[in-house]
PDB file of C-alpha atoms in Angstrom:
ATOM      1  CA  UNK A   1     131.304  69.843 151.069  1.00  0.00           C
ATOM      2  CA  UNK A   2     128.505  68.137 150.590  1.00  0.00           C
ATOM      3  CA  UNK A   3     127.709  66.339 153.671  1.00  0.00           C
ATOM      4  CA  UNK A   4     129.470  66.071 157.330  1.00  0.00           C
ATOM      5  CA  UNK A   5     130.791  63.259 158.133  1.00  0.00           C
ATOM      6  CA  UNK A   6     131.128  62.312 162.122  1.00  0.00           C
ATOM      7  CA  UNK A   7     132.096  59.259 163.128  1.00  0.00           C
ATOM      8  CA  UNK A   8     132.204  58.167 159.477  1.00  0.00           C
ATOM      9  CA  UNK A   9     128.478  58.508 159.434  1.00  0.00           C
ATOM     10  CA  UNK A  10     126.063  60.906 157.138  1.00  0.00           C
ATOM     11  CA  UNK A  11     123.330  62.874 159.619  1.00  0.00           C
ATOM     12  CA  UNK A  12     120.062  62.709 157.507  1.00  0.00           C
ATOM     13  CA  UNK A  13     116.617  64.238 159.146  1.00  0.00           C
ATOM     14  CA  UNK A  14     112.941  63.816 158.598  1.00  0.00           C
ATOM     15  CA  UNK A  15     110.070  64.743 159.992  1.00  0.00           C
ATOM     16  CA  UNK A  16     108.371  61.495 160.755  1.00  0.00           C
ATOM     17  CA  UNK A  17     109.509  58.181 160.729  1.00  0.00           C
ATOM     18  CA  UNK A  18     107.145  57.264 157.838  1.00  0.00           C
ATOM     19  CA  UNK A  19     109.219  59.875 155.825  1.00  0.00           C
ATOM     20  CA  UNK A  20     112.329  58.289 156.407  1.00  0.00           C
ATOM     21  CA  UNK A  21     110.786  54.373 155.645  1.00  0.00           C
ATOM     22  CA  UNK A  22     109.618  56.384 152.376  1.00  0.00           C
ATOM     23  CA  UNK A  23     112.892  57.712 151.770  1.00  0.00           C
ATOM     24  CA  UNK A  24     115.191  54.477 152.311  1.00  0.00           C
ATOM     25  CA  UNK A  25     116.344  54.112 148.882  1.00  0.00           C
ATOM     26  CA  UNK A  26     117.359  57.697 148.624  1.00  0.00           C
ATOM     27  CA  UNK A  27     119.250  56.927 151.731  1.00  0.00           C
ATOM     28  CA  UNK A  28     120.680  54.277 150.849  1.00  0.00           C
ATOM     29  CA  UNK A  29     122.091  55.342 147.341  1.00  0.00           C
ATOM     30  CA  UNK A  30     123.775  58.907 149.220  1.00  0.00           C
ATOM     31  CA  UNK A  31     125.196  56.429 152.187  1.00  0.00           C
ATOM     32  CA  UNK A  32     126.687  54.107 149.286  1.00  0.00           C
ATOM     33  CA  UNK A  33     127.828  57.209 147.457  1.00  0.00           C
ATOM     34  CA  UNK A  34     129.267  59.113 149.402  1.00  0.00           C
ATOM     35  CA  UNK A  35     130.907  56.792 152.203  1.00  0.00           C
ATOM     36  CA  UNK A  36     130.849  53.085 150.125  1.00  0.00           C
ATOM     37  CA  UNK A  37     128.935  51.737 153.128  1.00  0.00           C
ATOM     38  CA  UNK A  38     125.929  49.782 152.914  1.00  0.00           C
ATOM     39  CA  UNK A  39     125.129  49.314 156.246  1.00  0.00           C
ATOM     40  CA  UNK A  40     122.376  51.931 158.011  1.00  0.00           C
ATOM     41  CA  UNK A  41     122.280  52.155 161.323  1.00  0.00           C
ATOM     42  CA  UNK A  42     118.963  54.507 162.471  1.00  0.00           C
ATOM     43  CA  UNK A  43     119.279  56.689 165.594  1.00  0.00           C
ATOM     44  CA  UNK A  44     116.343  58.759 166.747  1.00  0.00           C
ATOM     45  CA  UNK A  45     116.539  62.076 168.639  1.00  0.00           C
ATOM     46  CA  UNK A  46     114.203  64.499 170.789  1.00  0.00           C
ATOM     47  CA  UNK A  47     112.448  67.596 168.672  1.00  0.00           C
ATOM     48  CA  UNK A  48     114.000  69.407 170.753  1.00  0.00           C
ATOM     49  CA  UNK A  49     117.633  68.607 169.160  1.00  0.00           C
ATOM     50  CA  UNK A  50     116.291  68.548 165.312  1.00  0.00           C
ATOM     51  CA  UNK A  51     117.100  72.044 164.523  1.00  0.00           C
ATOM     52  CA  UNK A  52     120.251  72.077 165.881  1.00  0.00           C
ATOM     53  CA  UNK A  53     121.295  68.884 163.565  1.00  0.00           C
ATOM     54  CA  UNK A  54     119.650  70.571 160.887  1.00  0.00           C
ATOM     55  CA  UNK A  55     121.730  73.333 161.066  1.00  0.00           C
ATOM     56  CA  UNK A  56     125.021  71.351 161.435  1.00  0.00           C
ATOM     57  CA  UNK A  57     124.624  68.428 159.176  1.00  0.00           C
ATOM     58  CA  UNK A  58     123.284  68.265 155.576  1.00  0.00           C
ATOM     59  CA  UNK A  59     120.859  66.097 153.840  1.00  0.00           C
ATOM     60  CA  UNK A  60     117.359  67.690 155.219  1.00  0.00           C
ATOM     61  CA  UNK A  61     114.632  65.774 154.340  1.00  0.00           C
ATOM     62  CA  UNK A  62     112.315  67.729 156.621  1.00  0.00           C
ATOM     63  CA  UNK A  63     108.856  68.827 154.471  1.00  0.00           C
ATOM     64  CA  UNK A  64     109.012  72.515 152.673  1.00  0.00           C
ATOM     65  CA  UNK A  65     112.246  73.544 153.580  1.00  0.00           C
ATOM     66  CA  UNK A  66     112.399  74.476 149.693  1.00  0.00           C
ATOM     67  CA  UNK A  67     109.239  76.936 150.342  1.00  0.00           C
ATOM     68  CA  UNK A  68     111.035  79.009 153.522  1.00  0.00           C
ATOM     69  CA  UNK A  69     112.214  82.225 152.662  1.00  0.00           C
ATOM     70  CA  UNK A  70     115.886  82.724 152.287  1.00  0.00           C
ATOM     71  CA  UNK A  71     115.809  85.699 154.273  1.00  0.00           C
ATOM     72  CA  UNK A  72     114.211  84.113 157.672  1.00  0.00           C
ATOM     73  CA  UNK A  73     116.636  81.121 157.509  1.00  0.00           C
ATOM     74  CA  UNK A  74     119.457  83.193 157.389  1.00  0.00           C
ATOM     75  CA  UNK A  75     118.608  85.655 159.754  1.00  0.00           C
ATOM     76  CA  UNK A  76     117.390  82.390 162.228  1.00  0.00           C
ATOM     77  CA  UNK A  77     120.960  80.870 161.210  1.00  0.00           C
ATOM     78  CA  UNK A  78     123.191  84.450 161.538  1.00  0.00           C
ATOM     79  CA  UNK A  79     121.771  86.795 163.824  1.00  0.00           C
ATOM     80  CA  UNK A  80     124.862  88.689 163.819  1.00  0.00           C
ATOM     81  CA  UNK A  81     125.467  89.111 160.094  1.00  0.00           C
ATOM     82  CA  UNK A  82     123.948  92.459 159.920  1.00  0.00           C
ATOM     83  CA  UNK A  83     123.883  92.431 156.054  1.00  0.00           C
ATOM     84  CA  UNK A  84     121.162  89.409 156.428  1.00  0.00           C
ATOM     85  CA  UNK A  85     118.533  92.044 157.162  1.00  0.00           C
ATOM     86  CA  UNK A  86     119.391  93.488 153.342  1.00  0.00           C
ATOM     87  CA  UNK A  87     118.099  90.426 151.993  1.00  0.00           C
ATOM     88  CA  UNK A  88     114.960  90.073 149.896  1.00  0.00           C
ATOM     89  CA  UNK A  89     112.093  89.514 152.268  1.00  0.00           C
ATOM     90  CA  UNK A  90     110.018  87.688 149.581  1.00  0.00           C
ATOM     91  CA  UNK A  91     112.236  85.183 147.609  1.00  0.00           C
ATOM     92  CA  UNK A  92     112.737  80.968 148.925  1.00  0.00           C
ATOM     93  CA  UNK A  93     114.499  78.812 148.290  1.00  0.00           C
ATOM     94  CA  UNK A  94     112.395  76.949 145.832  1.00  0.00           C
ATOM     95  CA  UNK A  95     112.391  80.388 143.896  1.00  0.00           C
ATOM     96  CA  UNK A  96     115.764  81.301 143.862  1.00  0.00           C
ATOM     97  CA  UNK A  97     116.786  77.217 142.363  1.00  0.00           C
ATOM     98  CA  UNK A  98     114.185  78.080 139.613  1.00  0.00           C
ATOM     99  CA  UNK A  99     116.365  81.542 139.274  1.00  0.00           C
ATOM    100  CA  UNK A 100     119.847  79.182 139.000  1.00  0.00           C
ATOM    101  CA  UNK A 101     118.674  76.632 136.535  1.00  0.00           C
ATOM    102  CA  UNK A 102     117.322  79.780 134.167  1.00  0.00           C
ATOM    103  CA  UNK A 103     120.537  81.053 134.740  1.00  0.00           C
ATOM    104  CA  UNK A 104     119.061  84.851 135.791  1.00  0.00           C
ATOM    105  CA  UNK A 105     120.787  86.735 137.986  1.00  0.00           C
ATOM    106  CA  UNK A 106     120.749  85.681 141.235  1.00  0.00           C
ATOM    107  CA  UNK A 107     122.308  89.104 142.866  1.00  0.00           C
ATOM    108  CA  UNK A 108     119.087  90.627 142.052  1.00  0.00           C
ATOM    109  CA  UNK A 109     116.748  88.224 143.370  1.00  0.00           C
ATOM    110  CA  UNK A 110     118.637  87.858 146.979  1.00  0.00           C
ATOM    111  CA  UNK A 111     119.691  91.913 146.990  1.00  0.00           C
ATOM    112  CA  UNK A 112     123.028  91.283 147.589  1.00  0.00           C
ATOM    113  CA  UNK A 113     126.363  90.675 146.338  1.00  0.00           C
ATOM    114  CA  UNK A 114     128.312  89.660 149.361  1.00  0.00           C
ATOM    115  CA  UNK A 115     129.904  86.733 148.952  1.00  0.00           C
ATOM    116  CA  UNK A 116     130.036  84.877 152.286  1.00  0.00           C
ATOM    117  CA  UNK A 117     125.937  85.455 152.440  1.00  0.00           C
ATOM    118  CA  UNK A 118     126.092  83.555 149.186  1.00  0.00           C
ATOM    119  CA  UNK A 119     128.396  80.964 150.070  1.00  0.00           C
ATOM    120  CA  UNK A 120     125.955  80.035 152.960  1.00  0.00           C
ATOM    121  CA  UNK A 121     123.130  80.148 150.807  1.00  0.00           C
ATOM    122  CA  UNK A 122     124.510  77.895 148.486  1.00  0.00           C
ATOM    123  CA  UNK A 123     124.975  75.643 150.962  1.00  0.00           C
ATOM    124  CA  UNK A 124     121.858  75.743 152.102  1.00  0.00           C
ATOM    125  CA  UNK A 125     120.873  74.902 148.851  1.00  0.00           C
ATOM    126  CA  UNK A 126     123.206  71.420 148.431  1.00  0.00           C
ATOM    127  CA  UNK A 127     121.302  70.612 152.142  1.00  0.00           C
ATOM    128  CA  UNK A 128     117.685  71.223 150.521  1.00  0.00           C
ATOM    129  CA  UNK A 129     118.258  69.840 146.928  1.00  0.00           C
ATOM    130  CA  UNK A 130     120.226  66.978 148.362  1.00  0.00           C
ATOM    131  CA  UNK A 131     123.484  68.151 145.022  1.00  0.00           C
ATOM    132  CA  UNK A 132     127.049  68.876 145.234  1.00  0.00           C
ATOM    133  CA  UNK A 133     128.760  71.683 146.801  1.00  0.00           C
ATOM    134  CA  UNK A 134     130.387  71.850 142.943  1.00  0.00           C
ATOM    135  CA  UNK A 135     127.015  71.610 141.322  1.00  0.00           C
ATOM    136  CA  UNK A 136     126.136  74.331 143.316  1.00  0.00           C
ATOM    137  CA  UNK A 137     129.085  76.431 142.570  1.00  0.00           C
ATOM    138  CA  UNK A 138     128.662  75.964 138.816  1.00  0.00           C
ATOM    139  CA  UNK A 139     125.411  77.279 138.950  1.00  0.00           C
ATOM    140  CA  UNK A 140     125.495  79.944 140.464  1.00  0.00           C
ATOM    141  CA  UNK A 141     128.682  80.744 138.252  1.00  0.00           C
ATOM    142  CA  UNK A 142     126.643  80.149 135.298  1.00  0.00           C
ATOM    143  CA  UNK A 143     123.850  82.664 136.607  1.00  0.00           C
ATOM    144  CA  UNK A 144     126.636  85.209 136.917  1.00  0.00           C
ATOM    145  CA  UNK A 145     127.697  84.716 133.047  1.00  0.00           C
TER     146      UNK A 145
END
């Protein structure tokens, strides 16, 4: 999945308001897309309640999400997941995209092979890059080729 729907509404977030005026089109084409609406109704929120949208809804438009380490957002994301700490403390997400669209092995980048860590990488990914859960998949199948 792609994006979460509730209420038959996409969540987006930004940083500013001026990021989101600058971002309308972009808006507008994913709303069209992926819900046939072309209608946008804008709701703000507190800081205080960004991250926790961000973490439940897709589309982040927020500035440099790309250049955070994988590592730190997972770990933020699943304190629990002891296998998180295994992860490569150097690599982001900007780095490990380059690493799908060359097609390299991805295993060795992130240090691991566990599946469910990259299934909620991946999605991490379609939130950042603003693709397809199936885009996703087929790259990171085509890195494992």
């Amino acid at each position: 999945m792609i994006y979460n729907i509730v209420n038959n509404n996409i969540i987006f977030i930004f940083d500013n308001k001026t990021q989101m005026k600058n971002n309308m089109k972009n808006i507008k084409s994913l709303v069209k897309k992926y819900t046939g609406k072309s209608e946008i109704n804008v709701e703000y929120v507190t800081a205080d309640y960004v991250d926790t949208l961000a973490n439940m809804y897709l589309f982040d438009f927020r500035e440099n999400q790309s250049n955070k380490r994988v590592k730190d957002w997972y770990i933020s994301n699943y304190p629990n997941d002891e296998l998180g700490k295994e992860l490569n403390s150097k690599i982001t997400f900007h780095q490990l995209m380059e690493c799908l669209k060359e097609r390299k092995n991805y295993n060795s980048k992130l240090e691991t092979r566990d599946s469910l860590i990259c299934d909620r990488i991946a999605g991490r990914l379609c939130e950042i890059y603003h693709i397809s859960g199936s885009e996703i998949s087929d790259m990171f199948f085509m890195a494992r080729a």
